Short mmCIF file of C-alpha atoms in Angstrom, two decimals:
data_model
loop_
_atom_site.label_atom_id
_atom_site.label_comp_id
_atom_site.label_asym_id
_atom_site.label_seq_id
_atom_site.Cartn_x
_atom_site.Cartn_y
_atom_site.Cartn_z
CA UNK A 606 0.00 0.00 0.00
CA UNK A 607 1.04 3.57 -0.63
CA UNK A 608 2.97 5.18 2.22
CA UNK A 609 3.54 8.84 3.00
CA UNK A 610 6.44 9.47 5.36
CA UNK A 611 6.59 12.52 7.62
CA UNK A 612 9.07 13.36 10.38
CA UNK A 613 7.45 12.73 13.78
CA UNK A 614 8.40 16.15 15.07
CA UNK A 615 9.70 19.53 14.03
CA UNK A 616 10.72 22.29 16.43
CA UNK A 617 11.15 25.95 15.61
CA UNK A 618 11.51 29.20 17.49
CA UNK A 619 8.86 31.90 17.14
CA UNK A 620 9.41 34.07 14.10
CA UNK A 621 11.45 31.43 12.32
CA UNK A 622 10.44 29.22 9.39
CA UNK A 623 9.19 25.66 9.82
CA UNK A 624 9.39 23.13 7.03
CA UNK A 625 7.47 19.89 7.27
CA UNK A 626 8.19 17.23 4.67
CA UNK A 627 6.04 14.45 3.24
CA UNK A 628 7.74 11.78 1.16
CA UNK A 629 5.98 9.38 -1.15
CA UNK A 630 7.11 7.28 -4.09
CA UNK A 631 4.67 8.82 -6.53
CA UNK A 632 3.98 12.13 -4.88
CA UNK A 633 5.26 14.10 -7.84
CA UNK A 634 2.25 13.08 -9.89
CA UNK A 635 -0.41 13.47 -7.20
CA UNK A 636 -2.04 16.49 -5.64
CA UNK A 637 -0.97 16.89 -2.02
CA UNK A 638 -3.17 18.35 0.67
CA UNK A 639 -2.14 19.45 4.16
CA UNK A 640 -4.13 19.65 7.40
CA UNK A 641 -3.35 20.84 10.86
CA UNK A 642 -4.98 19.54 13.99
CA UNK A 643 -4.87 21.04 17.44
CA UNK A 644 -5.54 18.90 20.52
CA UNK A 645 -9.18 17.97 20.89
CA UNK A 646 -10.16 19.55 17.59
CA UNK A 647 -11.00 18.31 14.12
CA UNK A 648 -8.40 18.63 11.36
CA UNK A 649 -8.38 21.84 9.33
CA UNK A 650 -7.30 22.10 5.70
CA UNK A 651 -4.37 24.52 5.36
CA UNK A 652 -3.04 23.79 1.85
CA UNK A 653 -4.68 21.98 -1.04
CA UNK A 654 -3.54 20.92 -4.51
CA UNK A 655 0.12 21.20 -3.51
CA UNK A 656 0.24 24.94 -2.95
CA UNK A 657 -3.18 26.59 -2.75
CA UNK A 658 -4.58 28.04 0.45
CA UNK A 659 -8.23 27.93 1.53
CA UNK A 660 -9.77 31.23 2.45
CA UNK A 661 -8.92 32.22 5.99
CA UNK A 662 -5.54 30.50 6.04
CA UNK A 663 -2.69 33.01 6.45
CA UNK A 664 -0.21 33.57 3.64
CA UNK A 665 2.46 32.34 6.04
CA UNK A 666 1.37 28.83 5.08
CA UNK A 667 2.65 27.60 1.73
CA UNK A 668 3.14 24.30 -0.02
CA UNK A 669 5.58 23.03 -2.62
CA UNK A 670 6.95 19.85 -4.11
CA UNK A 671 10.39 18.69 -5.13
CA UNK A 672 10.78 15.25 -6.64
CA UNK A 673 9.10 12.74 -4.36
CA UNK A 674 8.78 15.16 -1.47
CA UNK A 675 6.06 17.65 -0.65
CA UNK A 676 6.89 20.46 1.75
CA UNK A 677 4.66 22.56 3.97
CA UNK A 678 6.40 25.79 4.87
CA UNK A 679 5.20 27.97 7.72
CA UNK A 680 6.88 31.38 7.77
CA UNK A 681 7.13 33.63 10.81
CA UNK A 682 5.94 30.84 13.07
CA UNK A 683 3.64 31.80 15.92
CA UNK A 684 2.80 29.98 19.12
CA UNK A 685 -0.68 29.35 17.73
CA UNK A 686 0.79 27.29 14.89
CA UNK A 687 1.69 24.54 17.33
CA UNK A 688 -0.27 21.51 16.14
CA UNK A 689 -0.05 18.17 14.38
CA UNK A 690 0.30 18.44 10.62
CA UNK A 691 -0.77 15.75 8.14
CA UNK A 692 -0.22 15.39 4.41
CA UNK A 693 -2.71 13.54 2.23
CA UNK A 694 -2.87 12.17 -1.30
CA UNK A 695 -5.26 10.08 -3.34
CA UNK A 696 -3.70 6.76 -4.32
CA UNK A 697 -5.29 6.11 -7.68
CA UNK A 698 -3.79 2.62 -7.92
CA UNK A 699 -5.87 1.42 -4.97
CA UNK A 700 -8.65 4.04 -4.88
CA UNK A 701 -7.71 4.94 -1.32
CA UNK A 702 -7.02 8.18 0.44
CA UNK A 703 -3.69 8.09 2.26
CA UNK A 704 -2.53 10.26 5.16
CA UNK A 705 1.00 10.71 6.31
CA UNK A 706 1.80 9.69 9.85
CA UNK A 707 1.71 13.26 11.06
CA UNK A 708 4.29 15.75 12.30
CA UNK A 709 4.06 17.47 15.66
CA UNK A 710 5.16 21.08 15.31
CA UNK A 711 6.55 22.49 18.53
CA UNK A 712 7.12 26.21 18.88
CA UNK A 713 10.00 26.67 21.29
CA UNK B 33 -22.48 27.88 6.99
CA UNK B 34 -21.33 24.34 6.28
CA UNK B 35 -21.84 22.02 9.22
CA UNK B 36 -21.24 18.32 9.73
CA UNK B 37 -22.47 16.75 12.95
CA UNK B 38 -21.63 13.16 13.83
CA UNK B 39 -23.57 11.03 16.27
CA UNK B 40 -23.95 7.42 17.31
CA UNK B 41 -20.65 6.78 19.01
CA UNK B 42 -20.36 4.96 22.31
CA UNK B 43 -19.09 1.91 24.13
CA UNK B 44 -19.55 -1.44 22.43
CA UNK B 45 -18.24 -4.90 23.16
CA UNK B 46 -15.82 -6.69 20.83
CA UNK B 47 -17.77 -8.37 18.07
CA UNK B 48 -20.61 -5.91 18.41
CA UNK B 49 -22.11 -3.42 16.00
CA UNK B 50 -22.68 0.30 15.90
CA UNK B 51 -24.10 2.76 13.40
CA UNK B 52 -22.66 6.23 13.06
CA UNK B 53 -24.52 9.11 11.47
CA UNK B 54 -23.37 12.42 10.05
CA UNK B 55 -25.91 15.13 9.40
CA UNK B 56 -24.92 17.80 6.91
CA UNK B 57 -26.20 21.33 6.44
CA UNK B 58 -25.24 24.53 4.68
CA UNK B 59 -24.44 22.98 1.31
CA UNK B 60 -25.97 20.78 -1.39
CA UNK B 61 -25.13 17.43 0.18
CA UNK B 62 -26.04 15.39 -2.89
CA UNK B 63 -23.31 17.10 -4.95
CA UNK B 64 -20.39 16.00 -2.77
CA UNK B 65 -18.42 12.87 -2.13
CA UNK B 66 -18.33 12.09 1.58
CA UNK B 67 -15.77 10.33 3.72
CA UNK B 68 -15.23 8.79 7.11
CA UNK B 69 -11.85 9.27 8.78
CA UNK B 70 -10.85 7.91 12.18
CA UNK B 71 -8.19 8.66 14.75
CA UNK B 72 -7.24 6.17 17.42
CA UNK B 73 -6.24 7.67 20.79
CA UNK B 74 -2.86 9.35 20.47
CA UNK B 75 -2.48 8.24 16.85
CA UNK B 76 -2.70 9.82 13.41
CA UNK B 77 -5.50 10.13 10.92
CA UNK B 78 -6.70 7.03 9.08
CA UNK B 79 -9.07 7.26 6.14
CA UNK B 80 -11.88 4.70 6.48
CA UNK B 81 -14.29 5.00 3.57
CA UNK B 82 -15.55 7.16 0.70
CA UNK B 83 -18.94 7.23 -0.99
CA UNK B 84 -19.77 8.88 -4.30
CA UNK B 85 -22.55 11.35 -4.77
CA UNK B 86 -25.26 8.82 -5.57
CA UNK B 87 -23.57 5.92 -3.84
CA UNK B 88 -22.49 4.63 -7.24
CA UNK B 89 -18.95 4.07 -6.05
CA UNK B 90 -17.71 3.16 -2.61
CA UNK B 91 -14.19 2.51 -1.33
CA UNK B 92 -12.94 1.15 1.98
CA UNK B 93 -9.64 0.96 3.77
CA UNK B 94 -8.36 -2.60 3.95
CA UNK B 95 -8.60 -2.51 7.74
CA UNK B 96 -12.41 -2.23 7.64
CA UNK B 97 -13.37 -3.88 4.36
CA UNK B 98 -16.03 -6.54 4.87
CA UNK B 99 -16.93 -5.22 8.33
CA UNK B 100 -18.00 -1.62 7.74
CA UNK B 101 -20.63 -0.32 5.32
CA UNK B 102 -20.90 3.31 4.25
CA UNK B 103 -24.17 4.70 2.94
CA UNK B 104 -25.91 8.00 2.41
CA UNK B 105 -29.43 9.44 2.27
CA UNK B 106 -29.33 12.50 0.06
CA UNK B 107 -32.95 13.33 0.78
CA UNK B 108 -32.10 13.74 4.45
CA UNK B 109 -28.57 15.10 4.02
CA UNK B 110 -27.15 12.22 5.99
CA UNK B 111 -24.11 9.97 5.85
CA UNK B 112 -23.85 6.69 7.71
CA UNK B 113 -21.26 4.15 8.76
CA UNK B 114 -22.54 0.75 9.82
CA UNK B 115 -19.80 -0.97 11.79
CA UNK B 116 -19.92 -4.65 12.66
CA UNK B 117 -17.56 -7.28 14.04
CA UNK B 118 -15.92 -4.48 15.98
CA UNK B 119 -12.45 -4.96 17.40
CA UNK B 120 -10.47 -3.17 20.07
CA UNK B 121 -8.36 -1.59 17.33
CA UNK B 122 -11.46 0.12 15.93
CA UNK B 123 -11.51 2.33 19.02
CA UNK B 124 -11.17 5.87 17.70
CA UNK B 125 -12.78 9.20 17.13
CA UNK B 126 -14.67 8.97 13.86
CA UNK B 127 -14.96 12.07 11.71
CA UNK B 128 -17.09 12.65 8.66
CA UNK B 129 -15.47 14.89 6.08
CA UNK B 130 -16.72 16.55 2.93
CA UNK B 131 -14.83 15.52 -0.17
CA UNK B 132 -14.95 16.30 -3.84
CA UNK B 133 -17.51 18.65 -5.36
CA UNK B 134 -19.19 16.68 -8.16
CA UNK B 135 -21.66 19.30 -9.30
CA UNK B 136 -22.44 18.78 -12.96
CA UNK B 137 -21.05 15.28 -13.04
CA UNK B 138 -17.34 16.04 -12.94
CA UNK B 139 -15.62 15.94 -9.57
CA UNK B 140 -13.12 18.56 -8.49
CA UNK B 141 -11.78 20.08 -5.29
CA UNK B 142 -10.81 16.61 -4.19
CA UNK B 143 -9.75 17.37 -0.67
CA UNK B 144 -11.49 17.42 2.71
CA UNK B 145 -12.52 21.01 3.22
CA UNK B 146 -14.99 20.51 6.07
CA UNK B 147 -14.93 18.07 8.96
CA UNK B 148 -17.33 17.27 11.75
CA UNK B 149 -16.34 17.44 15.40
CA UNK B 150 -16.07 13.66 15.63
CA UNK B 151 -17.77 10.93 17.64
CA UNK B 152 -15.89 8.53 19.91
CA UNK B 153 -16.26 4.80 19.45
CA UNK B 154 -14.83 2.62 22.21
CA UNK B 155 -14.65 -1.12 21.70
CA UNK B 156 -14.06 -2.83 25.01
CA UNK B 157 -15.47 -5.54 27.22
#
């Protein structure tokens, strides 16, 4: 089955830039979506189709891809950005949605 | 305002059954794919199932195939998940999530833009 690999944790100081990666064997040809989830809350879409932002999501959140890796970049990190972040793709070979294992962003 | 409200969670014994519901409002429910996603305590997100706009296509994660059944009632803006032969590892918060917009017959915006608040299913004796 298709696997998306994320680092378990990323730490960054306030005001710095956080980069969260998502690696998958075929990710270059799939649209990647990103969600954040704060404790006790439902996930929230923060980037869709690799690099687009839903309305209401700050411009500090951006997405990109390079080869088999998708990257969520959070600029000028704030304490409120502390959350778990998940990437997601549609695996067309199995007709399954796949989530990465999640990355816990800690703001130091 | 788009809203998704899950219900039906609770405590059930191993081998038992449970039916989850998700009531939608604020959008044309019949135009959207719908999904169930679950999250075991302290774990990540796991996609469970997807149903097409008229129920014409349905997909399941391997972990639930043959035990869970997804369905929808477009007249009542409702999504369901019938769960049977429940196991301890099915213990999780279950979320319904809006998927692709299939207005006009072609599906686009294939991501989960709205989620419910979740309902907890606990499988334990």
